[in-house]
PDB file of C-alpha atoms and ligand atoms in Angstrom:
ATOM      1  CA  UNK V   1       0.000   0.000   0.000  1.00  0.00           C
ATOM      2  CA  UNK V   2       1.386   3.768  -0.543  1.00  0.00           C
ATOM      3  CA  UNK V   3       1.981   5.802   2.289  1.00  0.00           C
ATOM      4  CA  UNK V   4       0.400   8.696   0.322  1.00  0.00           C
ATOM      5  CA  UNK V   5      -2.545   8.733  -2.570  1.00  0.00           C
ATOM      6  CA  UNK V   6      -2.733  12.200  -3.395  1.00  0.00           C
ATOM      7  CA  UNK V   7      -5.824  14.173  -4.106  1.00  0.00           C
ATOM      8  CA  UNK V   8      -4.830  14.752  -7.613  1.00  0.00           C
ATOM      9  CA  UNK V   9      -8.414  17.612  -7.708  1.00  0.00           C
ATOM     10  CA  UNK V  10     -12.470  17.539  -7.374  1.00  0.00           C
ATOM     11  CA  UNK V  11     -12.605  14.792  -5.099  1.00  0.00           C
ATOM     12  CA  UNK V  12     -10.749  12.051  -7.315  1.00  0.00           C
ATOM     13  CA  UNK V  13      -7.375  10.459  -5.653  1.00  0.00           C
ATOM     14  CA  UNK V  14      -4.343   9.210  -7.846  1.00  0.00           C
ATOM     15  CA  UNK V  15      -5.250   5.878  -8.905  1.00  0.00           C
ATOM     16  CA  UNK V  16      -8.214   5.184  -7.156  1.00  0.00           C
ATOM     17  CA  UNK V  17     -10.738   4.142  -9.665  1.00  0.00           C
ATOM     18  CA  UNK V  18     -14.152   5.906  -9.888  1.00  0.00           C
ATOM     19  CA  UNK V  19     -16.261   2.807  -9.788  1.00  0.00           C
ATOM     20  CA  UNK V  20     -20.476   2.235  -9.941  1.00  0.00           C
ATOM     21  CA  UNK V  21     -22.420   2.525  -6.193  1.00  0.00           C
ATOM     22  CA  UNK V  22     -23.386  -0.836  -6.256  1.00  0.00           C
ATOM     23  CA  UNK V  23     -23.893  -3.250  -9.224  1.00  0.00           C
ATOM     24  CA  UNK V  24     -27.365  -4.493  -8.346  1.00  0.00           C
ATOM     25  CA  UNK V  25     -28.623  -1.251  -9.732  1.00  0.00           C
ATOM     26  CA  UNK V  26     -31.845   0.024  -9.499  1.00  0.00           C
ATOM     27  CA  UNK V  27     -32.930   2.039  -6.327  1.00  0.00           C
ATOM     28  CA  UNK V  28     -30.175   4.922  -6.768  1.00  0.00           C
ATOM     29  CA  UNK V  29     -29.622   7.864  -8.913  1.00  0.00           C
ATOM     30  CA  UNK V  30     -26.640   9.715  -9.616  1.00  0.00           C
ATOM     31  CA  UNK V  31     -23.600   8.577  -7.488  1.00  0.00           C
ATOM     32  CA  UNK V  32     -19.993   7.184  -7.415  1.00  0.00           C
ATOM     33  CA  UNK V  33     -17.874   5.170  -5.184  1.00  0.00           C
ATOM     34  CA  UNK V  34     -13.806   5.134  -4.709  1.00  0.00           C
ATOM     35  CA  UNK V  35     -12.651   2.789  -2.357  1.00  0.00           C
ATOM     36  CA  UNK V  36      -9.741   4.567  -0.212  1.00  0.00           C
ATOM     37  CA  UNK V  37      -7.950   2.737   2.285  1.00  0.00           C
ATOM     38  CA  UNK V  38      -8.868  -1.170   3.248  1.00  0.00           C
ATOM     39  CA  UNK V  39      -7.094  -2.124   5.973  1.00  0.00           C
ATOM     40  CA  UNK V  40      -6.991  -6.184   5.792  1.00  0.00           C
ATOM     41  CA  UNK V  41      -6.557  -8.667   8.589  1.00  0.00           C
ATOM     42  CA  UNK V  42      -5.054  -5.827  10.668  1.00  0.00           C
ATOM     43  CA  UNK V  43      -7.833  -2.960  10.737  1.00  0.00           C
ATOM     44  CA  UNK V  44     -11.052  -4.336  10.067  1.00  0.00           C
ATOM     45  CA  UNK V  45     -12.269  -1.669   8.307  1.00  0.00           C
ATOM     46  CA  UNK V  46     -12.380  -0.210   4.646  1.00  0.00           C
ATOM     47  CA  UNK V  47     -12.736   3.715   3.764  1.00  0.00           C
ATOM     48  CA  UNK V  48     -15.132   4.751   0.931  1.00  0.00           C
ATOM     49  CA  UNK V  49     -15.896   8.096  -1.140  1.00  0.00           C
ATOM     50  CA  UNK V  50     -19.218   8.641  -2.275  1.00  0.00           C
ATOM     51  CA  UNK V  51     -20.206  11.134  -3.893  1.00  0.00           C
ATOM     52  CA  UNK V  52     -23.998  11.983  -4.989  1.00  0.00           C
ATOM     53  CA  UNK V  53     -24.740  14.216  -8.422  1.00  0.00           C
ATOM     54  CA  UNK V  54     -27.231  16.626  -7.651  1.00  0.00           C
ATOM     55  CA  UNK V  55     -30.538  15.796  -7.583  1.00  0.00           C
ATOM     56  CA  UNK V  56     -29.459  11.945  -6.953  1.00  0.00           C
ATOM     57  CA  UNK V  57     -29.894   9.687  -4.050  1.00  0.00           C
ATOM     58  CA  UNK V  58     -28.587   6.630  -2.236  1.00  0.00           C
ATOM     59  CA  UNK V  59     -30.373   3.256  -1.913  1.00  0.00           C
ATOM     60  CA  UNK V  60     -32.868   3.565   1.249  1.00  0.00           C
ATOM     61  CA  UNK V  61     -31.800   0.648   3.255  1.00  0.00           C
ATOM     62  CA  UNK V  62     -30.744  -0.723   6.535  1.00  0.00           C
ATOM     63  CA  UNK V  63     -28.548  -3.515   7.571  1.00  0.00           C
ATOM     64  CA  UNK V  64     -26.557  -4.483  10.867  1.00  0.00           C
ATOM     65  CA  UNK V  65     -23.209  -3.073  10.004  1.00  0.00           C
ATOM     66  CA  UNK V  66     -22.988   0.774  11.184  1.00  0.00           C
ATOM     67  CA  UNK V  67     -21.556   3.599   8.976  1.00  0.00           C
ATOM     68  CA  UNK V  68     -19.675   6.810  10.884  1.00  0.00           C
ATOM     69  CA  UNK V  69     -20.413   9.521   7.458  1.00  0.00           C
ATOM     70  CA  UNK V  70     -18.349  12.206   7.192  1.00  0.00           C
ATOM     71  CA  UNK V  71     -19.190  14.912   4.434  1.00  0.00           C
ATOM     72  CA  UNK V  72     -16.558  16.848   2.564  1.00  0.00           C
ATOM     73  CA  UNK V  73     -18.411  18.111   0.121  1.00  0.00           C
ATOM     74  CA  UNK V  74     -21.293  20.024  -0.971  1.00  0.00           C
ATOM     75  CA  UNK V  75     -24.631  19.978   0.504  1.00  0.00           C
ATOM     76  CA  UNK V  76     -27.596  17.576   0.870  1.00  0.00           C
ATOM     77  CA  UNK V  77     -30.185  15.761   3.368  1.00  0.00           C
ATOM     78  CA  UNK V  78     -29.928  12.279   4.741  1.00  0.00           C
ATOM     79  CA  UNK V  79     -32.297  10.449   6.716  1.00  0.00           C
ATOM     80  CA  UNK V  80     -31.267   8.879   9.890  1.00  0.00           C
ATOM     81  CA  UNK V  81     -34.365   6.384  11.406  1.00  0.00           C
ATOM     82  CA  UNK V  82     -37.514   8.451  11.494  1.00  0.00           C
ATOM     83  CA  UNK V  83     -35.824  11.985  11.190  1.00  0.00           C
ATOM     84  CA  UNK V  84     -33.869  14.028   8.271  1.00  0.00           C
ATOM     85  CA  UNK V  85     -31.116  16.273   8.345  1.00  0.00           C
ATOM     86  CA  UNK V  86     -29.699  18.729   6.919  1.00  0.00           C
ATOM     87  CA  UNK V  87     -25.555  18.099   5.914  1.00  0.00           C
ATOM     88  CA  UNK V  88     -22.698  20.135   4.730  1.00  0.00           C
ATOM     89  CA  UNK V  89     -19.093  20.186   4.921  1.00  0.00           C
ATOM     90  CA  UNK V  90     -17.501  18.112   8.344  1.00  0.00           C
ATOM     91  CA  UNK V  91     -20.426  16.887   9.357  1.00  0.00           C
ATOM     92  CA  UNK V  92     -20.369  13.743  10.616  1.00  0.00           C
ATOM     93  CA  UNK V  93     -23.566  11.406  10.540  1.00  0.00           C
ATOM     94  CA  UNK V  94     -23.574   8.380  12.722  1.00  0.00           C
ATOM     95  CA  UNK V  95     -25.843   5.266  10.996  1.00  0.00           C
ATOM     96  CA  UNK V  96     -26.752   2.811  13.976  1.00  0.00           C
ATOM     97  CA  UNK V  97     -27.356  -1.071  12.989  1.00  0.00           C
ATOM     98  CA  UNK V  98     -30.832  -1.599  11.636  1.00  0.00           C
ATOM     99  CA  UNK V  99     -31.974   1.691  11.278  1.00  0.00           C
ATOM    100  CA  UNK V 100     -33.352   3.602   7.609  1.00  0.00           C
ATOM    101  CA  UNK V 101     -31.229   5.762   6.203  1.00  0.00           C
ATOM    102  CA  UNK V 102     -30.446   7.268   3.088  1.00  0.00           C
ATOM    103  CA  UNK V 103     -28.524  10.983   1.366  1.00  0.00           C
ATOM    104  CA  UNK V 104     -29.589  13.064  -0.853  1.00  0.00           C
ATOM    105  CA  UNK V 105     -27.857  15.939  -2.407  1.00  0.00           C
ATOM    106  CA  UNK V 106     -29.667  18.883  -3.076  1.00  0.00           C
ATOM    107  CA  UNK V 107     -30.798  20.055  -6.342  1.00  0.00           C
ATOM    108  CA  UNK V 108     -27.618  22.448  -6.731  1.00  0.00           C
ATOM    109  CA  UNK V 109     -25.059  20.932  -5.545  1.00  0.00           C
ATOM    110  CA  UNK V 110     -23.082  17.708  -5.603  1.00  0.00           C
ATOM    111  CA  UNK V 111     -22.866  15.588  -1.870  1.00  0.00           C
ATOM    112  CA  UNK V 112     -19.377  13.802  -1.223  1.00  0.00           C
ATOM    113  CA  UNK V 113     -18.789  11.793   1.884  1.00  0.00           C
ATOM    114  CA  UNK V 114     -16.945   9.374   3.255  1.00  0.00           C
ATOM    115  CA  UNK V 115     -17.783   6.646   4.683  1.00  0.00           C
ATOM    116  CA  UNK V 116     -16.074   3.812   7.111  1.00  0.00           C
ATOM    117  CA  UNK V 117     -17.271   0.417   7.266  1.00  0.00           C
ATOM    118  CA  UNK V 118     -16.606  -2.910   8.200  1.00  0.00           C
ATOM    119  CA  UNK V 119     -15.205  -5.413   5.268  1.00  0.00           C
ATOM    120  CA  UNK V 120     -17.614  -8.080   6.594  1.00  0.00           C
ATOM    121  CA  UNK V 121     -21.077  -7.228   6.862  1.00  0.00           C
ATOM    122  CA  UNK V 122     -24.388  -7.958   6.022  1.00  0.00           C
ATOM    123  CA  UNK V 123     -26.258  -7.178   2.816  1.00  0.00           C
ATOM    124  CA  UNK V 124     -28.646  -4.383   3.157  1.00  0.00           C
ATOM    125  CA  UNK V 125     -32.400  -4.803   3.374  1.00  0.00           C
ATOM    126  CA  UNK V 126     -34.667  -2.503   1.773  1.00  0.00           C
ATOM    127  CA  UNK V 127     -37.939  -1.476   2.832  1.00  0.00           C
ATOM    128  CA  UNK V 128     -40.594  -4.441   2.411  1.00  0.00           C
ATOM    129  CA  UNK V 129     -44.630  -2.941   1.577  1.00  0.00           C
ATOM    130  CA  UNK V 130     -45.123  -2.617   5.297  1.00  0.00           C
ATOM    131  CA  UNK V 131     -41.553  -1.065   5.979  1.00  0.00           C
ATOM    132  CA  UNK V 132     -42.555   1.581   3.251  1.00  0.00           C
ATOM    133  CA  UNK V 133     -45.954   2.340   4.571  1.00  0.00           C
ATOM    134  CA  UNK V 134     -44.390   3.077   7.747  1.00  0.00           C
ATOM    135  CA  UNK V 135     -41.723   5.419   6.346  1.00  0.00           C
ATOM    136  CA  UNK V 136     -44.440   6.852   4.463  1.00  0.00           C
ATOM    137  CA  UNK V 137     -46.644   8.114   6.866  1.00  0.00           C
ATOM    138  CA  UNK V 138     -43.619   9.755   9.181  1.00  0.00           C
ATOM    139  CA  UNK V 139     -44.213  13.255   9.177  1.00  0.00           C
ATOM    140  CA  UNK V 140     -41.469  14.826   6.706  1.00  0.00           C
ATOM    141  CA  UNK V 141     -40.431  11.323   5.722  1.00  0.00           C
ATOM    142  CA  UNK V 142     -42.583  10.395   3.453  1.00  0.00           C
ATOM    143  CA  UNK V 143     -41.730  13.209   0.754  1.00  0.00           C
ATOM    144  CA  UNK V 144     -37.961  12.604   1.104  1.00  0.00           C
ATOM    145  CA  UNK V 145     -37.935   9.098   0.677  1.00  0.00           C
ATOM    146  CA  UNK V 146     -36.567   8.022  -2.644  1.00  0.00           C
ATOM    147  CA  UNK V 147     -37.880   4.136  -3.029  1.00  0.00           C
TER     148      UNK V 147
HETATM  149 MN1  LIG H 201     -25.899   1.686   4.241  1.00  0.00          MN
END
């Protein structure tokens, strides 16, 4: 591994390929992942970049791995359980096991993040009929929700 991958400009790292979200593709709009830093049998964890177009989404979900989400750029919304908030630069967004979530950049401006994970984990589940009933009907929720 290098010591240092430099940020060679606009969120894009020196050989660090700009690959698809996720490659079961339907439920997401708009956004990019570069996988940073995975630390093997000695740090279970790997470090990705996201980063969603504006006007795009992530996959609503919710699995038992956590996330710890740290924005670097832009602007955007993410929901966190049964509330939304509003994100910008060094925020960081904590995404407990089993809980909703999902980001949203605004309609001007791209949202980049970063996000640390664990290399094992669970595949995410996404809402079910009942699941997205539920969502639905949470005040503020419902009209953010991208299903
Ligand atoms: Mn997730």
């Amino acid at each position: 591994m290098n010591s240092i991958i430099r940020h060679v400009g606009d969120c894009r790292w020196d050989g660090v390929p700009l690959l698809n979200y996720k490659e079961d593709g339907t439920h997401f709009k708009a956004i990019s992942r570069q996988v940073l830093f995975e630390g093997g049998p000695k740090l279970a964890a790997e470090l990705r970049y996201f980063e969603i177009e504006p006007g795009g989404h992530s996959t609503l979900e919710r699995h038992d791995h956590i996330h710890s989400v740290m924005v670097i750029r832009g602007r955007g919304h993410c929901l966190v359980g049964d509330a939304i908030y509003e994100i910008a630069g060094n925020d960081l967004v904590y995404i407990p096991s089993m809980t909703w979530h999902q980001f949203r950049a605004t309609t001007e401006q791209h949202l980049g993040f970063l996000c640390l994970v664990n290399p094992v984990r669970d595949r995410p589940d996404r809402p079910d009929e009942s699941s997205a009933a539920m969502l639905k009907a949470l005040p503020k929720v419902g009209e953010f929700i991208r299903l």
